[in-house]
Short mmCIF file of C-alpha atoms and ligand atoms in Angstrom, two decimals:
data_model
loop_
_atom_site.label_atom_id
_atom_site.label_comp_id
_atom_site.label_asym_id
_atom_site.label_seq_id
_atom_site.Cartn_x
_atom_site.Cartn_y
_atom_site.Cartn_z
CA UNK A 230 -9.47 17.34 8.23
CA UNK A 231 -7.51 20.37 7.88
CA UNK A 232 -6.47 22.37 5.13
CA UNK A 233 -3.24 21.51 5.78
CA UNK A 234 -3.74 17.62 5.80
CA UNK A 235 -5.21 17.65 2.79
CA UNK A 236 -2.45 18.98 1.02
CA UNK A 237 -0.15 16.85 2.24
CA UNK A 238 -2.27 13.95 0.76
CA UNK A 239 -1.93 16.03 -2.73
CA UNK A 240 1.56 15.90 -1.66
CA UNK A 241 1.60 19.57 -2.39
CA UNK A 242 4.06 21.67 0.01
CA UNK A 243 1.90 23.67 2.57
CA UNK A 244 1.87 27.16 0.98
CA UNK A 245 0.80 29.22 4.03
CA UNK A 246 3.10 31.21 6.29
CA UNK A 247 2.43 32.89 9.53
CA UNK A 248 0.90 36.53 9.48
CA UNK A 249 0.60 36.68 5.65
CA UNK A 250 -1.44 39.09 4.33
CA UNK A 251 -4.29 37.15 3.31
CA UNK A 252 -6.32 35.33 6.01
CA UNK A 253 -8.32 32.79 4.22
CA UNK A 254 -11.26 31.79 6.28
CA UNK A 255 -13.74 28.39 6.23
CA UNK A 256 -17.45 29.49 5.67
CA UNK A 257 -18.28 26.44 7.19
CA UNK A 258 -17.50 27.80 11.21
CA UNK A 259 -15.46 31.23 10.28
CA UNK A 260 -12.29 29.19 11.34
CA UNK A 261 -8.72 30.53 9.71
CA UNK A 262 -7.51 27.88 7.35
CA UNK A 263 -4.17 29.50 6.65
CA UNK A 264 -2.70 32.80 5.90
CA UNK A 265 -1.27 33.50 2.58
CA UNK A 266 1.42 35.67 1.10
CA UNK A 267 0.02 38.12 -1.97
CA UNK A 268 1.38 38.74 -4.99
CA UNK A 269 2.41 42.15 -6.37
CA UNK A 270 2.09 43.86 -9.48
CA UNK A 271 5.77 43.11 -10.10
CA UNK A 272 4.95 39.46 -9.66
CA UNK A 273 2.23 39.69 -12.17
CA UNK A 274 4.61 40.94 -14.48
CA UNK A 275 6.94 38.39 -13.95
CA UNK A 276 4.45 35.75 -14.06
CA UNK A 277 3.08 37.12 -17.60
CA UNK A 278 6.89 37.00 -19.04
CA UNK A 279 7.12 33.67 -18.07
CA UNK A 280 3.96 32.47 -18.99
CA UNK A 281 4.66 34.49 -22.62
CA UNK A 282 8.22 32.62 -22.95
CA UNK A 283 6.31 28.95 -21.64
CA UNK A 284 3.99 29.74 -24.66
CA UNK A 285 6.49 30.18 -27.31
CA UNK A 286 8.06 26.79 -26.76
CA UNK A 287 4.85 25.02 -26.33
CA UNK A 288 3.10 26.40 -29.70
CA UNK A 289 5.46 24.43 -31.28
CA UNK A 290 4.70 20.94 -29.51
CA UNK A 291 2.41 18.85 -31.65
CA UNK A 292 -1.36 19.30 -30.48
CA UNK A 293 -1.25 15.70 -29.55
CA UNK A 294 1.38 15.81 -27.56
CA UNK A 295 -0.09 18.68 -25.59
CA UNK A 296 -3.54 16.68 -25.20
CA UNK A 297 -1.00 14.03 -23.20
CA UNK A 298 -0.10 17.07 -20.61
CA UNK A 299 -4.01 16.83 -20.19
CA UNK A 300 -4.18 13.24 -19.63
CA UNK A 301 -1.81 12.81 -16.98
CA UNK A 302 -3.82 15.91 -15.56
CA UNK A 303 -7.18 13.96 -15.46
CA UNK A 304 -5.43 11.02 -14.10
CA UNK A 305 -4.37 12.82 -11.33
CA UNK A 306 -7.88 14.46 -10.66
CA UNK A 307 -9.05 10.91 -10.47
CA UNK A 308 -6.69 9.81 -8.06
CA UNK A 309 -7.59 12.72 -5.79
CA UNK A 310 -10.88 13.19 -6.70
CA UNK A 311 -11.95 12.84 -2.66
CA UNK A 312 -9.12 15.17 -1.67
CA UNK A 313 -10.23 17.97 -3.94
CA UNK A 314 -13.86 18.12 -3.18
CA UNK A 315 -12.72 18.33 0.64
CA UNK A 316 -10.82 21.17 -0.25
CA UNK A 317 -13.65 22.82 -1.84
CA UNK A 318 -15.94 21.64 0.91
CA UNK A 319 -13.57 23.73 3.31
CA UNK A 320 -12.71 26.85 1.23
CA UNK A 321 -16.09 27.41 -0.41
CA UNK A 322 -19.00 25.58 1.51
CA UNK A 323 -19.93 23.44 -1.04
CA UNK A 324 -21.76 19.87 0.13
CA UNK A 325 -19.75 17.15 -0.42
CA UNK A 326 -21.84 15.66 -3.61
CA UNK A 327 -21.88 18.98 -5.14
CA UNK A 328 -18.10 19.43 -4.51
CA UNK A 329 -17.12 15.57 -5.96
CA UNK A 330 -19.48 16.87 -8.98
CA UNK A 331 -17.40 19.70 -9.44
CA UNK A 332 -14.18 17.97 -9.71
CA UNK A 333 -15.84 15.38 -11.88
CA UNK A 334 -16.73 18.26 -14.28
CA UNK A 335 -12.44 18.70 -14.25
CA UNK A 336 -11.96 15.44 -15.17
CA UNK A 337 -14.80 15.39 -18.30
CA UNK A 338 -13.44 18.55 -19.78
CA UNK A 339 -9.91 16.98 -19.54
CA UNK A 340 -10.93 13.72 -21.11
CA UNK A 341 -12.67 16.40 -23.64
CA UNK A 342 -9.45 17.90 -24.40
CA UNK A 343 -7.19 14.94 -24.87
CA UNK A 344 -10.06 14.34 -27.71
CA UNK A 345 -10.10 17.81 -28.78
CA UNK A 346 -5.80 17.77 -29.12
CA UNK A 347 -6.46 15.45 -32.30
CA UNK A 348 -9.55 17.74 -33.72
CA UNK A 349 -8.38 21.37 -33.96
CA UNK A 350 -9.78 21.26 -37.46
CA UNK A 351 -9.84 24.09 -39.48
CA UNK A 352 -11.55 24.29 -43.36
CA UNK A 353 -10.39 24.07 -46.54
CA UNK A 354 -12.46 26.71 -48.75
CA UNK A 355 -13.27 26.56 -52.53
CA UNK A 356 -11.06 29.69 -54.11
CA UNK A 357 -12.53 31.76 -57.16
CA UNK A 358 -9.35 31.77 -58.86
CA UNK A 359 -7.66 28.67 -60.60
CA UNK A 360 -4.99 26.77 -59.01
CA UNK A 361 -5.50 28.43 -55.55
CA UNK A 362 -6.10 27.08 -52.35
CA UNK A 363 -8.11 28.68 -49.42
CA UNK A 364 -7.22 27.40 -46.10
CA UNK A 365 -8.46 27.88 -42.68
CA UNK A 366 -5.84 27.53 -40.23
CA UNK A 367 -6.83 27.70 -36.38
CA UNK A 368 -3.07 28.93 -34.55
CA UNK A 369 -2.15 29.44 -30.72
CA UNK A 370 -2.72 32.78 -29.60
CA UNK A 371 -0.81 33.48 -26.49
CA UNK A 372 -0.98 33.35 -22.47
CA UNK A 373 -4.41 33.06 -21.54
CA UNK A 374 -5.69 35.07 -17.97
CA UNK A 375 -8.31 32.98 -15.86
CA UNK A 376 -10.33 35.22 -13.37
CA UNK A 377 -12.22 32.67 -11.38
CA UNK A 378 -14.89 33.25 -9.01
CA UNK A 379 -15.02 31.71 -5.41
CA UNK A 380 -18.58 29.72 -6.27
CA UNK A 381 -16.57 27.04 -8.69
CA UNK A 382 -13.22 27.69 -7.80
CA UNK A 383 -12.17 24.71 -9.78
CA UNK A 384 -14.25 23.68 -12.52
CA UNK A 385 -14.43 26.89 -14.40
CA UNK A 386 -10.67 27.23 -14.19
CA UNK A 387 -10.44 23.90 -15.89
CA UNK A 388 -12.51 24.53 -18.70
CA UNK A 389 -10.29 27.17 -19.65
CA UNK A 390 -7.12 25.60 -18.53
CA UNK A 391 -7.68 22.41 -20.17
CA UNK A 392 -8.88 24.24 -23.58
CA UNK A 393 -6.14 26.89 -23.57
CA UNK A 394 -3.48 24.23 -22.68
CA UNK A 395 -4.63 22.11 -25.66
CA UNK A 396 -4.60 24.80 -28.07
CA UNK A 397 -1.01 26.04 -27.25
CA UNK A 398 -1.29 28.32 -25.05
CA UNK A 399 0.08 29.17 -21.46
CA UNK A 400 -1.96 30.11 -18.26
CA UNK A 401 -1.94 32.62 -15.61
CA UNK A 402 -4.51 32.40 -13.18
CA UNK A 403 -6.00 34.89 -10.77
CA UNK A 404 -8.55 33.32 -8.40
CA UNK A 405 -10.99 34.86 -6.47
CA UNK A 406 -9.31 35.50 -2.92
CA UNK A 407 -11.88 34.07 -1.20
CA UNK A 408 -10.86 30.67 -2.44
CA UNK A 409 -7.01 30.37 -3.21
CA UNK A 410 -6.49 26.99 -1.23
CA UNK A 411 -8.44 25.58 -4.27
CA UNK A 412 -6.55 27.26 -6.88
CA UNK A 413 -3.07 26.13 -4.83
CA UNK A 414 -4.51 22.48 -4.78
CA UNK A 415 -5.39 22.59 -8.80
CA UNK A 416 -2.45 24.37 -9.87
CA UNK A 417 0.07 22.11 -7.54
CA UNK A 418 -1.07 18.79 -9.18
CA UNK A 419 -1.21 20.38 -13.04
CA UNK A 420 2.71 21.82 -12.15
CA UNK A 421 3.62 17.97 -11.06
CA UNK A 422 2.26 16.64 -14.38
CA UNK A 423 3.94 19.51 -16.22
CA UNK A 424 7.45 18.65 -14.20
CA UNK A 425 7.08 14.96 -15.43
CA UNK A 426 6.64 16.01 -19.05
CA UNK A 427 9.56 16.26 -20.75
CA UNK A 428 8.19 19.02 -23.79
CA UNK A 429 6.17 20.98 -21.02
CA UNK A 430 7.84 24.15 -20.52
CA UNK A 431 8.35 25.07 -16.74
CA UNK A 432 6.46 28.73 -17.19
CA UNK A 433 3.11 27.04 -18.53
CA UNK A 434 0.81 27.73 -15.77
CA UNK A 435 1.55 30.74 -13.57
CA UNK A 436 -0.51 31.52 -10.00
CA UNK A 437 -0.95 34.67 -8.92
CA UNK A 438 -2.88 35.34 -5.40
CA UNK A 439 -4.09 38.63 -4.72
CA UNK A 440 -7.90 40.93 -4.82
CA UNK A 441 -9.17 42.93 -7.70
CA UNK A 442 -6.25 45.26 -7.88
CA UNK A 443 -4.20 42.31 -8.83
CA UNK A 444 -6.76 41.34 -11.47
CA UNK A 445 -7.05 44.96 -13.01
CA UNK A 446 -3.37 45.35 -13.53
CA UNK A 447 -3.30 41.82 -15.43
CA UNK A 448 -6.47 42.86 -17.44
CA UNK A 449 -4.48 45.83 -18.93
CA UNK A 450 -1.02 43.85 -19.50
CA UNK A 451 -0.44 44.13 -23.06
CA UNK A 452 0.83 40.58 -23.38
CA UNK A 453 -2.24 38.69 -22.35
CA UNK A 454 -4.33 38.59 -25.75
CA UNK A 455 -7.54 36.61 -23.75
CA UNK A 456 -9.06 37.46 -20.50
CA UNK A 457 -11.82 34.82 -19.44
CA UNK A 458 -13.54 36.33 -16.24
CA UNK A 459 -16.35 35.27 -14.19
CA UNK A 460 -17.88 37.13 -12.06
CA UNK A 461 -20.56 39.69 -11.59
CA UNK A 462 -21.97 42.13 -14.29
CA UNK A 463 -19.94 45.17 -12.68
CA UNK A 464 -16.59 43.52 -12.86
CA UNK A 465 -17.27 42.06 -16.56
CA UNK A 466 -18.36 45.54 -17.70
CA UNK A 467 -14.99 46.98 -16.11
CA UNK A 468 -12.64 43.74 -17.37
CA UNK A 469 -14.36 44.17 -20.91
CA UNK A 470 -13.84 47.47 -21.66
CA UNK A 471 -10.38 47.24 -20.40
CA UNK A 472 -9.28 44.40 -22.43
CA UNK A 473 -11.06 45.74 -25.72
CA UNK A 474 -9.43 49.54 -25.53
CA UNK A 475 -5.98 47.49 -25.88
CA UNK A 476 -7.57 45.46 -28.47
CA UNK A 477 -7.50 42.14 -26.65
CA UNK A 478 -10.22 39.55 -26.63
CA UNK A 479 -12.57 38.40 -23.26
CA UNK A 480 -14.62 35.19 -22.72
CA UNK A 481 -17.08 36.96 -20.22
CA UNK A 482 -19.25 34.35 -18.13
CA UNK A 483 -20.87 36.96 -15.93
CA UNK A 484 -24.53 37.31 -13.73
CA UNK A 485 -27.48 35.32 -14.22
CA UNK A 486 -31.09 36.08 -13.43
CA UNK A 487 -32.29 32.33 -13.98
CA UNK A 488 -36.17 31.47 -14.88
CA UNK A 489 -38.23 28.18 -14.79
CA UNK A 490 -41.67 28.29 -16.59
CA UNK A 491 -43.57 25.79 -15.05
CA UNK A 492 -46.92 25.15 -17.52
CA UNK A 493 -50.42 23.88 -17.27
CA UNK A 494 -48.78 20.89 -19.17
CA UNK A 495 -45.82 20.03 -16.86
CA UNK A 496 -45.37 17.02 -14.86
CA UNK A 497 -45.10 18.82 -11.84
CA UNK A 498 -42.83 16.35 -9.47
CA UNK A 499 -40.39 16.45 -12.17
CA UNK A 500 -40.58 20.58 -11.99
CA UNK A 501 -40.59 20.67 -8.43
CA UNK A 502 -37.29 18.39 -8.10
CA UNK A 503 -35.75 20.63 -10.59
CA UNK A 504 -36.92 23.67 -8.90
CA UNK A 505 -35.50 22.46 -5.32
CA UNK A 506 -32.41 21.89 -6.93
CA UNK A 507 -31.86 24.67 -9.14
CA UNK A 508 -33.04 26.95 -6.28
CA UNK A 509 -31.83 26.14 -3.24
CA UNK A 510 -28.83 23.71 -4.45
CA UNK A 511 -25.51 25.38 -3.72
CA UNK A 512 -26.62 27.90 -1.07
CA UNK A 513 -28.23 29.69 -4.38
CA UNK A 514 -24.41 30.69 -5.25
CA UNK A 515 -24.58 29.21 -8.64
CA UNK A 516 -24.32 31.35 -11.67
CA UNK A 517 -27.33 29.29 -13.12
CA UNK A 518 -29.32 29.02 -10.03
CA UNK A 519 -32.81 29.31 -10.71
CA UNK A 520 -33.91 32.81 -8.87
CA UNK A 521 -37.25 33.42 -11.03
CA UNK A 522 -40.41 31.00 -11.07
CA UNK A 523 -43.19 31.80 -13.67
CA UNK A 524 -46.31 29.15 -13.05
CA UNK A 525 -49.20 29.02 -14.99
CA UNK A 526 -52.07 30.31 -12.73
CA UNK A 527 -53.86 27.25 -12.68
CA UNK A 528 -51.23 24.86 -10.69
CA UNK A 529 -49.88 27.82 -9.17
CA UNK A 530 -51.35 27.42 -5.82
CA UNK A 531 -50.48 23.64 -5.65
CA UNK A 532 -46.63 24.39 -6.94
CA UNK A 533 -46.44 26.93 -4.19
CA UNK A 534 -47.78 24.83 -1.54
CA UNK A 535 -45.51 21.78 -2.48
CA UNK A 536 -42.56 23.82 -2.75
CA UNK A 537 -43.03 25.40 0.67
CA UNK A 538 -43.55 21.73 2.04
CA UNK A 539 -40.31 20.67 0.48
CA UNK A 540 -38.34 23.86 1.28
CA UNK A 541 -39.40 22.76 5.16
CA UNK A 542 -37.73 19.82 4.63
CA UNK A 543 -33.99 20.98 3.12
CA UNK A 544 -31.32 19.77 5.63
CA UNK A 545 -29.35 22.59 6.09
CA UNK A 546 -26.09 22.54 7.71
CA UNK A 547 -22.27 21.68 7.40
CA UNK A 548 -21.69 20.36 4.25
CA UNK A 549 -19.36 18.03 5.42
CA UNK A 550 -22.34 15.87 6.62
CA UNK A 551 -23.08 13.47 4.23
CA UNK A 552 -26.92 14.12 4.52
CA UNK A 553 -26.92 17.96 4.61
CA UNK A 554 -28.51 19.45 1.09
CA UNK A 555 -27.89 23.21 1.65
CA UNK A 556 -24.41 24.55 3.09
CA UNK A 557 -23.33 28.19 4.21
CA UNK A 558 -23.42 31.34 2.42
CA UNK A 559 -19.71 32.56 1.43
CA UNK A 560 -19.79 35.31 3.94
CA UNK A 561 -21.69 38.02 5.95
CA UNK A 562 -21.95 40.60 2.96
CA UNK A 563 -23.50 37.67 1.05
CA UNK A 564 -25.85 37.39 4.14
CA UNK A 565 -26.74 40.78 4.49
CA UNK A 566 -27.22 41.26 0.58
CA UNK A 567 -29.72 38.19 1.01
CA UNK A 568 -31.51 40.04 4.01
CA UNK A 569 -31.78 43.30 2.14
CA UNK A 570 -33.44 41.80 -0.48
CA UNK A 571 -36.11 39.76 1.68
CA UNK A 572 -36.62 43.30 3.35
CA UNK A 573 -37.61 44.68 0.17
CA UNK A 574 -39.91 42.06 -0.70
CA UNK A 575 -41.86 41.97 2.59
CA UNK A 576 -42.09 45.46 2.90
CA UNK A 577 -43.85 45.71 -1.15
CA UNK A 578 -46.09 43.20 0.96
CA UNK A 579 -44.57 40.26 -0.87
CA UNK A 580 -45.26 36.73 1.18
CA UNK A 581 -42.06 35.43 2.15
CA UNK A 582 -41.44 31.67 3.60
CA UNK A 583 -37.82 30.70 4.60
CA UNK A 584 -35.26 33.28 4.34
CA UNK A 585 -33.80 33.21 8.14
CA UNK A 586 -30.40 32.38 9.26
CA UNK A 587 -29.80 29.23 11.06
CA UNK A 588 -27.14 26.95 12.91
CA UNK A 589 -26.21 29.77 14.64
CA UNK A 590 -25.30 28.27 18.08
CA UNK A 591 -23.03 25.49 16.66
CA UNK A 592 -21.49 28.06 14.29
CA UNK A 593 -22.22 31.50 15.44
CA UNK A 594 -19.30 33.13 12.84
CA UNK A 595 -20.83 31.35 9.56
CA UNK A 596 -24.03 32.31 7.68
CA UNK A 597 -26.39 29.55 7.22
CA UNK A 598 -30.12 30.42 6.02
CA UNK A 599 -33.14 28.83 5.23
CA UNK A 600 -33.63 28.79 1.38
CA UNK A 601 -36.26 31.61 0.70
CA UNK A 602 -39.69 31.43 -1.39
CA UNK A 603 -40.86 34.62 -1.98
CA UNK A 604 -44.43 34.80 -3.34
CA UNK A 605 -45.04 37.78 -5.53
CA UNK A 606 -48.20 37.35 -6.83
CA UNK A 607 -50.30 40.64 -7.54
CA UNK A 608 -47.60 42.71 -6.22
CA UNK A 609 -44.62 41.77 -8.32
CA UNK A 610 -44.53 41.29 -12.25
CA UNK A 611 -40.83 40.78 -12.36
CA UNK A 612 -37.43 40.97 -10.69
CA UNK A 613 -34.73 42.37 -12.64
CA UNK A 614 -31.57 42.31 -10.19
CA UNK A 615 -30.08 39.28 -9.56
CA UNK A 616 -29.36 38.22 -5.48
CA UNK A 617 -26.53 35.71 -5.07
CA UNK A 618 -28.20 33.47 -2.70
CA UNK A 619 -31.18 31.24 -2.10
CA UNK A 620 -33.90 33.12 -2.82
CA UNK A 621 -36.96 31.97 -5.54
CA UNK A 622 -39.19 34.91 -6.43
CA UNK A 623 -42.23 33.22 -8.04
CA UNK A 624 -44.84 34.86 -10.34
CA UNK A 625 -47.61 34.01 -12.24
CA UNK A 626 -48.83 34.20 -15.53
CA UNK A 627 -52.24 33.43 -18.29
CA UNK A 628 -50.18 33.28 -21.16
CA UNK A 629 -47.12 31.41 -22.30
CA UNK A 630 -45.76 34.60 -24.81
CA UNK A 631 -46.42 36.89 -21.82
CA UNK A 632 -44.41 34.56 -19.83
CA UNK A 633 -41.41 34.12 -21.99
CA UNK A 634 -41.13 38.08 -22.58
CA UNK A 635 -41.24 38.16 -18.82
CA UNK A 636 -38.32 35.89 -18.81
CA UNK A 637 -36.40 37.46 -21.17
CA UNK A 638 -37.38 41.18 -19.82
CA UNK A 639 -34.09 41.19 -17.39
CA UNK A 640 -30.57 42.64 -18.11
CA UNK A 641 -29.15 38.93 -17.68
CA UNK A 642 -29.22 35.92 -19.85
CA UNK A 643 -27.56 32.88 -18.98
CA UNK A 644 -30.04 29.84 -18.16
CA UNK A 645 -33.70 29.12 -18.84
CA UNK A 646 -36.00 26.07 -18.55
CA UNK A 647 -39.50 25.10 -19.36
CA UNK A 648 -41.26 22.43 -17.36
CA UNK A 649 -43.95 20.88 -20.13
CA UNK A 650 -45.07 17.73 -21.83
CA UNK A 651 -46.45 19.81 -24.79
CA UNK A 652 -44.34 19.77 -28.06
CA UNK A 653 -46.01 23.09 -29.04
CA UNK A 654 -45.08 24.95 -25.73
CA UNK A 655 -41.58 22.89 -25.40
CA UNK A 656 -41.01 24.29 -29.06
CA UNK A 657 -42.20 27.95 -28.80
CA UNK A 658 -39.75 28.31 -25.46
CA UNK A 659 -36.66 27.08 -28.19
CA UNK A 660 -37.62 29.07 -30.87
CA UNK A 661 -36.59 32.61 -32.05
CA UNK A 662 -39.65 34.24 -30.38
CA UNK A 663 -38.49 31.98 -27.33
CA UNK A 664 -36.25 32.22 -24.56
CA UNK A 665 -33.10 34.95 -25.02
CA UNK A 666 -30.69 32.68 -22.82
CA UNK A 667 -27.50 31.10 -23.69
CA UNK A 668 -28.81 27.97 -22.19
CA UNK A 669 -32.87 27.01 -22.64
CA UNK A 670 -33.69 23.49 -21.25
CA UNK A 671 -36.83 21.37 -21.59
CA UNK A 672 -37.82 19.56 -19.02
CA UNK A 673 -34.58 20.04 -16.43
CA UNK A 674 -33.60 22.92 -14.36
CA UNK A 675 -31.52 25.63 -14.60
CA UNK A 676 -28.36 24.72 -13.57
CA UNK A 677 -25.77 21.60 -13.43
CA UNK A 678 -24.94 22.00 -17.32
CA UNK A 679 -22.81 19.59 -18.85
CA UNK A 680 -19.47 20.28 -20.09
CA UNK A 681 -20.56 18.82 -23.72
CA UNK A 682 -22.31 21.78 -24.64
CA UNK A 683 -20.96 25.29 -24.93
CA UNK A 684 -21.55 27.25 -21.48
CA UNK A 685 -22.46 31.18 -21.24
CA UNK A 686 -25.11 33.45 -22.10
CA UNK A 687 -26.52 36.63 -23.62
CA UNK A 688 -27.04 40.32 -22.88
CA UNK A 689 -25.31 41.36 -19.46
CA UNK A 690 -23.85 37.92 -18.95
CA UNK A 691 -21.02 38.57 -21.12
CA UNK A 692 -21.60 37.02 -24.67
CA UNK A 693 -18.51 34.59 -23.71
CA UNK A 694 -18.83 31.01 -24.36
CA UNK A 695 -16.61 28.25 -22.66
CA UNK A 696 -16.52 24.50 -22.29
CA UNK A 697 -17.22 22.55 -25.16
CA UNK A 698 -19.07 22.39 -28.52
CA UNK A 699 -16.28 24.71 -30.35
CA UNK A 700 -15.65 26.98 -27.55
CA UNK A 701 -11.93 26.14 -28.20
CA UNK A 702 -11.90 28.52 -30.72
CA UNK A 703 -11.93 31.19 -28.47
CA UNK A 704 -8.71 30.49 -27.58
CA UNK A 705 -7.00 30.55 -30.46
CA UNK A 706 -6.14 32.86 -33.58
CA UNK A 707 -7.75 32.19 -36.81
CA UNK A 708 -5.46 32.65 -39.89
CA UNK A 709 -6.74 32.82 -43.45
CA UNK A 710 -4.20 31.47 -45.97
CA UNK A 711 -4.16 31.48 -49.47
CA UNK A 712 -1.79 29.29 -51.81
CA UNK A 713 -1.15 30.08 -55.29
CA UNK A 714 0.19 27.03 -57.11
CA UNK A 715 -0.01 28.25 -60.62
CA UNK A 716 2.10 30.38 -62.15
CA UNK A 717 -0.13 33.45 -63.18
CA UNK A 718 -1.19 35.92 -60.53
CA UNK A 719 -4.81 36.36 -60.74
CA UNK A 720 -6.61 38.75 -58.92
CA UNK A 721 -9.43 38.15 -56.72
CA UNK A 722 -12.60 39.97 -58.12
CA UNK A 723 -11.38 39.61 -61.76
CA UNK A 724 -9.61 42.47 -60.86
CA UNK A 725 -7.19 43.84 -63.62
CA UNK A 726 -4.10 45.74 -63.07
CA UNK A 727 -1.84 44.74 -65.88
CA UNK A 728 1.00 47.50 -66.33
C1 UN1 B 874 -21.17 28.84 -12.53
O1 UN1 B 874 -22.14 28.94 -11.58
O2 UN1 B 874 -20.40 29.73 -12.56
O3 UN1 B 874 -24.27 24.57 -15.02
C2 UN1 B 874 -20.79 27.59 -13.53
C3 UN1 B 874 -23.73 24.79 -13.61
C4 UN1 B 874 -22.37 24.31 -13.84
C5 UN1 B 874 -21.78 25.23 -14.04
C6 UN1 B 874 -21.91 26.53 -13.38
N1 UN1 B 874 -22.02 23.40 -14.57
O4 UN1 B 874 -24.52 24.75 -12.39
#
């Protein structure tokens, strides 16, 4: 189905224009999906002004009523789950099952946000002064700028959107210029819900289409108190510094270089499944993709052999076909990047299985690859750089503490996992001496986190947390209020200031 037909299904007017500046192509076959007008800095300023005006109205609407907007949005997402998944598949190349999973994540976060709308709790704290009350109150913050990446073109936005709207804020969204139709679809459905809700101000959600120069302009805008950005470490470093320089707040979700440790006590069948989905799933284009494997030397030969066998059977091709497991890379640059990384490993003497381009006859303008296994044993100790493609670097180890140290010895700190049936090994991995990542799993892979936990990582991953748990607090401002209901004015710390 064409993108235009999918938009008709969603009852969103077709936004493409002839010969507009941004030409969006499908990674499935390189065909043009449509051309879109991009927004100028002046458009961006207007959008922030609109979002600010909407925020001023929205912050006074009781939070449970704000939750009703997310309830309605979740219903719309449920009704259009398949269509939205098709939009994702067409524009970002995800296989159908994973695209539907992404829409499910959106539904889940909206459901969470509805519950959260009645749970924006603050604390009551014991005051040191007589007849005084000390309270912590969570207040709306202002417009939230969301900068999202191509690989989760809907879900990551929704984590931010659902929470920030319930928290009483408005939204400005600058999606990746590779996936603007995904953004237009989500924004269009949300706008339908906003239009149907009397108390929701019209400008609550703003969408801006453009490249990183538009993002840079928005990041500097003084009326955007919070910037939530997902993407490369380089992008995050620039965004974080700019936002900090104007005392804004940022939530950064950047690169990962996620590892799985498979110990001699692991159940190999389980480990194998976790590894294959983690490393080859989503064509290796998740932040949480498994990029490194540390195997206990006693099982290494066996595990590598089994991985090679399964990798040989992976069905690569058109992501719209039901039995495909690995779709295309997003573009030629991603492909070149992968090939450069493989060349480096080959030149160093690593043994490589897979990595070659495929489906070129059917799709000469697209970039399908066989996921690659790089056996680095005896050559490399570690791999510090994130290659955003399906490349799994395999290492062996003798001692678990050493494997954990090597797992941690990279700049990134997003996701990590251990496969073991030994409680001592598992608990060591989760202890203060264990994984230094934001996500640490036992007997499951590094990718595919549920929305229930806070999502994000340490070090060059940026330190931000999104999704559930108490991540909502990042979208609000904390107010400490002290109330004196006595007729005295005792000072804190017992200070005497009588004149
Ligand atoms: C991302 O790759 O940016 O854990 C997000 C996962 C997903 C989210 C990934 N729930 O793989």
